[in-house]
CSV table of C-alpha atoms in Angstrom, one decimal:
chain,number,residue,atom,x,y,z
A,1,MET,CA,29.7,146.6,132.3
A,2,THR,CA,29.3,147.5,135.9
A,3,GLU,CA,26.6,150.0,137.1
A,4,ARG,CA,29.4,152.6,137.8
A,5,ARG,CA,30.9,152.2,134.3
A,6,ARG,CA,27.5,152.4,132.7
A,7,TRP,CA,26.7,155.6,134.6
A,8,LEU,CA,30.1,157.1,133.6
A,9,SER,CA,29.5,156.3,130.0
A,10,TYR,CA,26.5,158.6,130.0
A,11,VAL,CA,27.7,161.3,132.3
A,12,ALA,CA,31.5,161.7,131.8
A,13,PRO,CA,31.7,162.6,128.1
A,14,PRO,CA,29.1,165.4,128.3
A,15,ALA,CA,30.6,166.7,131.5
A,16,ALA,CA,34.1,166.8,130.0
A,17,ALA,CA,32.8,168.4,126.9
A,18,LEU,CA,31.1,171.1,129.0
A,19,VAL,CA,34.4,171.7,130.9
A,20,LEU,CA,36.2,172.0,127.6
A,21,LEU,CA,33.8,174.6,126.2
A,22,LEU,CA,34.0,176.6,129.4
A,23,SER,CA,37.8,176.3,129.4
A,24,VAL,CA,37.9,177.7,125.9
A,25,ALA,CA,35.7,180.6,126.8
A,26,VAL,CA,37.7,181.5,129.8
A,27,ALA,CA,41.1,181.0,128.2
A,28,LEU,CA,40.2,183.3,125.3
A,29,GLY,CA,39.8,186.1,127.8
A,30,ILE,CA,43.1,185.5,129.7
A,31,GLY,CA,46.1,187.5,128.7
A,32,PRO,CA,47.8,190.9,129.0
A,33,VAL,CA,44.5,192.5,128.1
A,34,HIS,CA,41.7,190.8,130.0
A,35,VAL,CA,38.4,190.2,128.1
A,36,PRO,CA,35.4,189.2,130.2
A,37,VAL,CA,33.7,185.9,129.3
A,38,ASP,CA,30.4,187.6,128.2
A,39,ARG,CA,32.4,189.7,125.7
A,40,VAL,CA,34.3,186.5,124.5
A,41,VAL,CA,31.0,184.8,123.9
A,42,ALA,CA,29.7,187.8,122.1
A,43,VAL,CA,32.7,187.8,119.7
A,44,VAL,CA,32.3,184.1,119.0
A,45,LEU,CA,28.5,184.4,118.4
A,46,ARG,CA,29.1,187.4,116.1
A,47,ARG,CA,31.7,185.4,114.1
A,48,ALA,CA,29.2,182.6,113.9
A,49,GLY,CA,26.7,184.9,112.2
A,50,PHE,CA,24.2,185.2,115.1
A,51,GLY,CA,24.2,189.0,115.2
A,52,ASP,CA,26.4,192.0,116.0
A,53,PHE,CA,26.0,192.0,119.9
A,54,GLY,CA,27.8,195.4,120.0
A,55,VAL,CA,31.3,193.7,119.7
A,56,ARG,CA,34.2,196.2,119.8
A,57,LEU,CA,36.8,195.9,117.1
A,58,VAL,CA,39.6,195.5,119.7
A,59,ASP,CA,37.8,192.6,121.4
A,60,ASP,CA,37.3,190.9,118.1
A,61,GLN,CA,41.0,191.2,117.2
A,62,ILE,CA,42.2,190.0,120.6
A,63,VAL,CA,39.8,187.1,121.0
A,64,TRP,CA,39.3,185.9,117.5
A,65,GLN,CA,42.5,186.8,115.6
A,66,LEU,CA,45.2,186.6,118.2
A,67,ARG,CA,44.1,184.1,120.8
A,68,GLY,CA,41.5,182.1,119.0
A,69,PRO,CA,43.8,180.0,116.7
A,70,ARG,CA,46.2,179.0,119.5
A,71,VAL,CA,43.5,178.2,122.1
A,72,VAL,CA,41.5,176.1,119.7
A,73,GLY,CA,44.7,174.6,118.3
A,74,ALA,CA,46.0,173.6,121.7
A,75,ALA,CA,42.7,171.8,122.4
A,76,VAL,CA,43.0,170.0,119.0
A,77,VAL,CA,46.6,169.0,119.5
A,78,GLY,CA,45.9,167.8,123.0
A,79,ALA,CA,43.0,165.6,121.8
A,80,GLY,CA,45.0,164.1,119.0
A,81,LEU,CA,48.1,163.3,121.1
A,82,ALA,CA,46.0,161.8,124.0
A,83,CYS,CA,44.1,159.5,121.6
A,84,CYS,CA,47.3,158.4,119.8
A,85,GLY,CA,48.8,157.5,123.2
A,86,ALA,CA,45.7,155.5,124.2
A,87,VAL,CA,45.8,153.5,121.0
A,88,LEU,CA,49.5,152.8,121.1
A,89,GLN,CA,49.5,151.7,124.7
A,90,THR,CA,46.8,149.1,123.8
A,91,LEU,CA,48.5,147.9,120.6
A,92,THR,CA,51.9,147.4,122.2
A,93,ARG,CA,50.6,146.5,125.7
A,94,ASN,CA,53.3,149.0,126.9
A,95,ASP,CA,52.3,151.4,129.7
A,96,LEU,CA,55.1,153.8,128.5
A,97,ALA,CA,54.0,154.0,124.9
A,98,ASP,CA,53.2,157.5,123.7
A,99,PRO,CA,52.7,159.2,120.3
A,100,TYR,CA,56.4,159.5,119.7
A,101,LEU,CA,57.0,155.7,120.0
A,102,LEU,CA,57.9,155.4,116.4
A,103,GLY,CA,60.6,158.0,116.4
A,104,ILE,CA,58.2,160.6,114.9
A,105,SER,CA,59.3,163.5,117.0
A,106,SER,CA,63.0,162.9,116.3
A,107,GLY,CA,62.4,162.6,112.6
A,108,ALA,CA,60.4,165.8,112.6
A,109,ALA,CA,63.2,167.4,114.6
A,110,VAL,CA,65.8,166.4,111.9
A,111,GLY,CA,63.8,168.2,109.2
A,112,ALA,CA,62.9,171.2,111.3
A,113,VAL,CA,66.4,171.7,112.8
A,114,THR,CA,68.0,171.4,109.4
A,115,VAL,CA,65.9,174.4,108.2
A,116,ILE,CA,66.3,176.3,111.5
A,117,VAL,CA,70.1,175.9,111.9
A,118,LEU,CA,71.2,175.9,108.3
A,119,GLY,CA,68.7,178.5,107.2
A,120,VAL,CA,67.8,176.6,104.0
A,121,SER,CA,64.5,176.8,102.2
A,122,PHE,CA,62.4,173.7,101.7
A,123,ALA,CA,60.1,172.9,98.8
A,124,GLY,CA,60.2,176.6,97.7
A,125,LEU,CA,59.1,177.7,101.2
A,126,ALA,CA,60.8,179.8,103.8
A,127,GLY,CA,60.5,180.7,107.4
A,128,SER,CA,57.9,178.8,109.6
A,129,ALA,CA,56.3,177.3,106.5
A,130,ALA,CA,59.6,175.6,105.6
A,131,VAL,CA,60.1,174.4,109.2
A,132,THR,CA,56.6,172.8,109.2
A,133,ALA,CA,57.0,171.2,105.8
A,134,ALA,CA,60.5,169.9,106.6
A,135,GLY,CA,59.3,168.6,110.0
A,136,PHE,CA,56.5,166.6,108.4
A,137,VAL,CA,58.8,165.1,105.7
A,138,GLY,CA,61.3,164.2,108.5
A,139,ALA,CA,58.6,162.5,110.5
A,140,MET,CA,57.5,160.5,107.5
A,141,ALA,CA,61.1,159.5,106.8
A,142,ALA,CA,61.4,158.3,110.4
A,143,LEU,CA,58.2,156.3,110.1
A,144,VAL,CA,59.4,154.5,106.9
A,145,ALA,CA,62.7,153.7,108.6
A,146,VAL,CA,61.0,152.3,111.7
A,147,LEU,CA,58.6,150.2,109.6
A,148,VAL,CA,61.5,148.8,107.4
A,149,LEU,CA,63.4,147.8,110.5
A,150,ALA,CA,60.4,146.4,112.4
A,151,VAL,CA,58.8,144.3,109.8
A,152,GLY,CA,59.6,140.6,110.1
A,153,ARG,CA,60.3,138.2,107.2
A,154,ARG,CA,56.6,137.4,106.9
A,155,GLY,CA,55.5,141.0,106.9
A,156,ALA,CA,54.4,140.9,110.5
A,157,LEU,CA,54.7,144.1,112.6
A,158,SER,CA,55.9,142.9,115.9
A,159,PRO,CA,55.3,145.3,118.8
A,160,THR,CA,58.7,144.5,120.4
A,161,ARG,CA,60.6,145.1,117.2
A,162,THR,CA,58.6,148.3,116.5
A,163,VAL,CA,59.5,149.7,119.9
A,164,LEU,CA,63.2,148.9,119.5
A,165,ALA,CA,63.2,150.3,116.0
A,166,GLY,CA,61.6,153.5,117.2
A,167,VAL,CA,64.2,153.8,119.9
A,168,ALA,CA,67.0,153.4,117.4
A,169,VAL,CA,65.6,155.9,115.0
A,170,ALA,CA,64.9,158.4,117.8
A,171,GLN,CA,68.5,158.1,119.0
A,172,ILE,CA,69.9,158.7,115.5
A,173,GLY,CA,67.7,161.7,115.0
A,174,ALA,CA,68.6,163.1,118.4
A,175,ALA,CA,72.3,162.7,117.7
A,176,TYR,CA,72.0,164.5,114.3
A,177,THR,CA,70.1,167.4,115.8
A,178,SER,CA,72.6,167.8,118.6
A,179,LEU,CA,75.6,167.6,116.3
A,180,ILE,CA,74.4,170.0,113.7
A,181,THR,CA,73.4,172.5,116.4
A,182,ILE,CA,76.8,172.3,118.1
A,183,LEU,CA,78.8,172.5,114.9
A,184,ARG,CA,76.9,175.6,113.7
A,185,GLY,CA,77.7,177.4,117.0
A,186,ASP,CA,74.8,179.8,116.6
A,187,SER,CA,73.2,180.7,120.0
A,188,ASP,CA,70.1,182.2,118.4
A,189,ALA,CA,69.5,179.0,116.3
A,190,ALA,CA,70.2,176.9,119.4
A,191,ARG,CA,67.5,178.8,121.3
A,192,ARG,CA,65.0,178.3,118.4
A,193,VAL,CA,65.8,174.6,118.2
A,194,LEU,CA,65.2,174.3,122.0
A,195,ASN,CA,61.9,176.1,121.8
A,196,TRP,CA,60.8,173.9,118.9
A,197,THR,CA,61.7,170.7,120.6
A,198,LEU,CA,59.8,171.7,123.7
A,199,GLY,CA,56.7,172.6,121.7
A,200,SER,CA,54.6,175.7,121.2
A,201,VAL,CA,51.2,176.5,119.6
A,202,ALA,CA,52.1,180.2,119.3
A,203,GLY,CA,52.6,179.9,115.5
A,204,LEU,CA,49.2,178.5,114.8
A,205,ARG,CA,46.8,180.5,112.6
A,206,TRP,CA,43.2,179.7,111.7
A,207,ASN,CA,44.2,177.9,108.5
A,208,SER,CA,46.6,175.6,110.3
A,209,THR,CA,44.3,175.1,113.2
A,210,LEU,CA,41.4,174.2,110.8
A,211,PHE,CA,43.7,171.7,109.0
A,212,LEU,CA,44.8,170.0,112.2
A,213,GLY,CA,41.2,170.0,113.4
A,214,ILE,CA,40.0,168.1,110.3
A,215,VAL,CA,42.9,165.7,110.4
A,216,THR,CA,42.4,165.0,114.1
A,217,ILE,CA,38.6,164.5,113.8
A,218,LEU,CA,39.1,162.1,110.9
A,219,ALA,CA,41.6,160.1,112.9
A,220,LEU,CA,39.4,159.9,115.9
A,221,VAL,CA,36.5,158.6,113.9
A,222,VAL,CA,38.8,155.9,112.5
A,223,PHE,CA,40.1,155.0,115.9
A,224,GLY,CA,36.6,155.0,117.4
A,225,SER,CA,35.3,152.6,114.7
A,226,MET,CA,37.9,150.1,115.9
A,227,ALA,CA,37.1,150.4,119.6
A,228,THR,CA,35.7,146.9,119.9
A,229,GLN,CA,38.7,145.4,118.2
A,230,LEU,CA,41.1,147.4,120.5
A,231,ASP,CA,39.2,146.0,123.5
A,232,ALA,CA,40.1,142.5,122.3
A,233,PHE,CA,43.8,143.4,122.5
A,234,ALA,CA,43.6,143.9,126.3
A,235,PHE,CA,43.8,140.1,126.7
A,236,GLY,CA,46.6,139.5,124.2
A,237,GLU,CA,46.9,138.7,120.5
A,238,THR,CA,45.9,135.1,120.9
A,239,SER,CA,42.6,136.1,122.5
A,240,ALA,CA,42.1,138.8,119.9
A,241,ARG,CA,42.5,136.3,117.0
A,242,SER,CA,40.1,133.9,118.7
A,243,LEU,CA,37.5,136.7,118.7
A,244,GLY,CA,37.9,137.2,115.0
A,245,VAL,CA,40.2,140.2,115.0
A,246,ALA,CA,42.5,140.6,112.0
A,247,VAL,CA,45.5,141.4,114.3
A,248,GLU,CA,48.1,142.3,111.7
A,249,ARG,CA,45.8,144.4,109.6
A,250,LEU,CA,44.5,146.2,112.6
A,251,ARG,CA,48.0,146.8,113.9
A,252,TRP,CA,49.3,148.1,110.6
A,253,THR,CA,46.3,150.4,110.2
A,254,LEU,CA,46.5,151.9,113.7
A,255,MET,CA,50.3,152.2,113.8
A,256,VAL,CA,50.4,154.1,110.5
A,257,GLY,CA,47.3,156.1,111.4
A,258,THR,CA,48.7,157.3,114.8
A,259,ALA,CA,52.0,158.0,113.1
A,260,LEU,CA,50.4,160.2,110.4
A,261,LEU,CA,48.4,162.1,112.9
A,262,THR,CA,51.4,162.6,115.2
A,263,ALA,CA,53.5,163.7,112.3
A,264,ALA,CA,51.0,166.4,111.3
A,265,LEU,CA,50.7,167.7,114.9
A,266,VAL,CA,54.4,167.7,115.5
A,267,ALA,CA,55.2,169.4,112.2
A,268,TYR,CA,53.1,172.4,113.3
A,269,VAL,CA,53.7,172.6,117.1
A,270,GLY,CA,56.9,170.7,117.8
A,271,ALA,CA,57.2,167.8,120.3
A,272,VAL,CA,54.7,168.4,123.1
A,273,GLY,CA,55.5,165.7,125.7
A,274,PHE,CA,53.6,163.9,128.4
A,275,VAL,CA,50.1,164.5,127.1
A,276,GLY,CA,49.9,161.2,125.1
A,277,LEU,CA,51.6,159.3,127.9
A,278,VAL,CA,49.8,160.5,131.0
A,279,VAL,CA,46.2,161.3,129.9
A,280,PRO,CA,45.2,157.7,128.8
A,281,HIS,CA,46.3,156.5,132.2
A,282,ILE,CA,44.4,159.1,134.0
A,283,VAL,CA,41.2,158.4,132.0
A,284,ARG,CA,41.7,154.6,132.3
A,285,ALA,CA,41.9,154.9,136.0
A,286,ILE,CA,38.5,156.6,136.1
A,287,THR,CA,36.5,154.9,133.3
A,288,GLY,CA,38.2,151.6,132.9
A,289,PRO,CA,39.9,150.1,129.7
A,290,GLY,CA,36.9,150.0,127.4
A,291,HIS,CA,37.8,152.0,124.3
A,292,ARG,CA,34.3,153.3,123.5
A,293,LEU,CA,34.6,155.5,126.5
A,294,LEU,CA,38.4,155.7,126.8
A,295,LEU,CA,39.0,157.2,123.4
A,296,PRO,CA,36.5,160.1,123.5
A,297,MET,CA,37.4,160.8,127.2
A,298,SER,CA,41.1,160.8,126.4
A,299,ALA,CA,40.5,163.3,123.6
A,300,LEU,CA,38.5,165.6,125.9
A,301,VAL,CA,40.9,165.4,128.8
A,302,GLY,CA,43.9,165.8,126.5
A,303,ALA,CA,42.3,168.9,125.0
A,304,ILE,CA,41.6,170.4,128.4
A,305,LEU,CA,45.1,169.7,129.7
A,306,LEU,CA,47.0,171.2,126.7
A,307,LEU,CA,44.6,174.2,126.5
A,308,TRP,CA,45.4,175.2,130.1
A,309,SER,CA,49.0,174.3,129.7
A,310,ASP,CA,49.3,176.8,126.9
A,311,THR,CA,47.3,179.4,128.9
A,312,LEU,CA,49.9,179.0,131.7
A,313,ALA,CA,52.8,179.0,129.2
A,314,ARG,CA,51.8,182.4,127.8
A,315,THR,CA,50.7,184.1,131.1
A,316,LEU,CA,52.7,182.7,133.9
A,317,VAL,CA,55.7,185.0,133.4
A,318,SER,CA,55.0,188.5,132.3
A,319,GLY,CA,56.6,189.4,129.0
A,320,GLU,CA,57.9,185.8,128.5
A,321,GLU,CA,56.5,182.6,127.0
A,322,ILE,CA,57.4,179.3,128.6
A,323,PRO,CA,57.7,176.3,126.2
A,324,ILE,CA,54.5,174.3,126.6
A,325,GLY,CA,56.4,171.1,127.0
A,326,VAL,CA,57.8,172.4,130.3
A,327,ILE,CA,54.2,173.0,131.6
A,328,THR,CA,52.9,169.6,130.5
A,329,ALA,CA,55.9,167.9,132.2
A,330,VAL,CA,55.3,169.9,135.5
A,331,ILE,CA,51.6,169.0,135.4
A,332,GLY,CA,51.9,165.5,134.1
A,333,THR,CA,54.7,164.2,136.4
A,334,PRO,CA,52.8,164.5,139.7
A,335,PHE,CA,49.7,162.8,138.1
A,336,PHE,CA,51.9,160.0,136.8
A,337,ALA,CA,53.5,159.6,140.2
A,338,TRP,CA,50.1,159.5,141.9
A,339,LEU,CA,48.9,156.9,139.4
A,340,LEU,CA,51.9,154.7,140.1
A,341,ARG,CA,51.3,154.9,143.8
A,342,ARG,CA,47.6,154.3,143.4
A,343,THR,CA,47.9,151.2,141.2
A,344,GLY,CA,50.6,149.5,143.2
A,345,ASP,CA,53.1,146.9,142.0
A,346,GLY,CA,52.0,145.0,139.0
A,347,GLN,CA,48.5,146.4,138.9
A,348,ALA,CA,48.9,149.1,136.3
A,349,GLY,CA,48.5,148.4,132.7
A,350,VAL,CA,46.4,148.9,129.6
A,351,ALA,CA,44.4,145.9,130.3
A,352,GLY,CA,42.9,147.6,133.4
């Protein structure tokens, strides 16, 4: 490890964590009714049981009840998607790999769109709960289909076959959602489908945010425990095996783990693009390819990016909310173009 990388390993994570905390405090106060940061902090401290601090009821309702779940939820979703992208780019050695590599978003869209367009209930649920449940089941069905198609005769999970199977399942799912939306001919349903496919954290409440937070933290702990083994993949499977890495077991564990986390996130907020693709590249360009630093930094930067993307989505146009996927694409594309120009021909890649 170079002196610069060693210095970054100590300084970068605490600095990014501080930026994230400040971003949360500021974002909680931004909206049609502005709440100063000191009153935001007072509301949070009061809710944490540190005293009353003279918090007004209206501030508590705005900061904690209305904005709190979506601001914290956006950070959680951003962290999860960014880490999934970092892991999958390493496993497949594919710079374009992202959390939706295994057709997860298309599978979730099949379930969600079926409920939205046809108006059916699912598992005894209705409304947004039915959309979430159907989205998760659709994502799991897509994962099973991809794994069945990708597994070789000896049970090996080839990266190339996995990517191709993911593309095939994604195309089938996209064709289904387009066909059923067109045949239904309902403009309101079409608008809801478009909003879902572009992503939104507006529907998150504290119970769903807490659930996603627990799932994401557990996944990040698992990913972090395998950081050293992921580093070995930077030099190829042969090198990883020579270093004692159980390649197939690791690939199965991480492929399924990233798919499960992505399915949970997509089921609640829809398909939020670009975060899992761009953030790992940004972090890797700064910190290098080592996963002990790459994974936590990807989580923090992804959280910051999606938090501010959501803040822009709900405040940029008065009285309207822009789909968060539009904001992440607008922010992510210039960064990606800059990275491509910076790395030059043949120099980009997960291996650093």
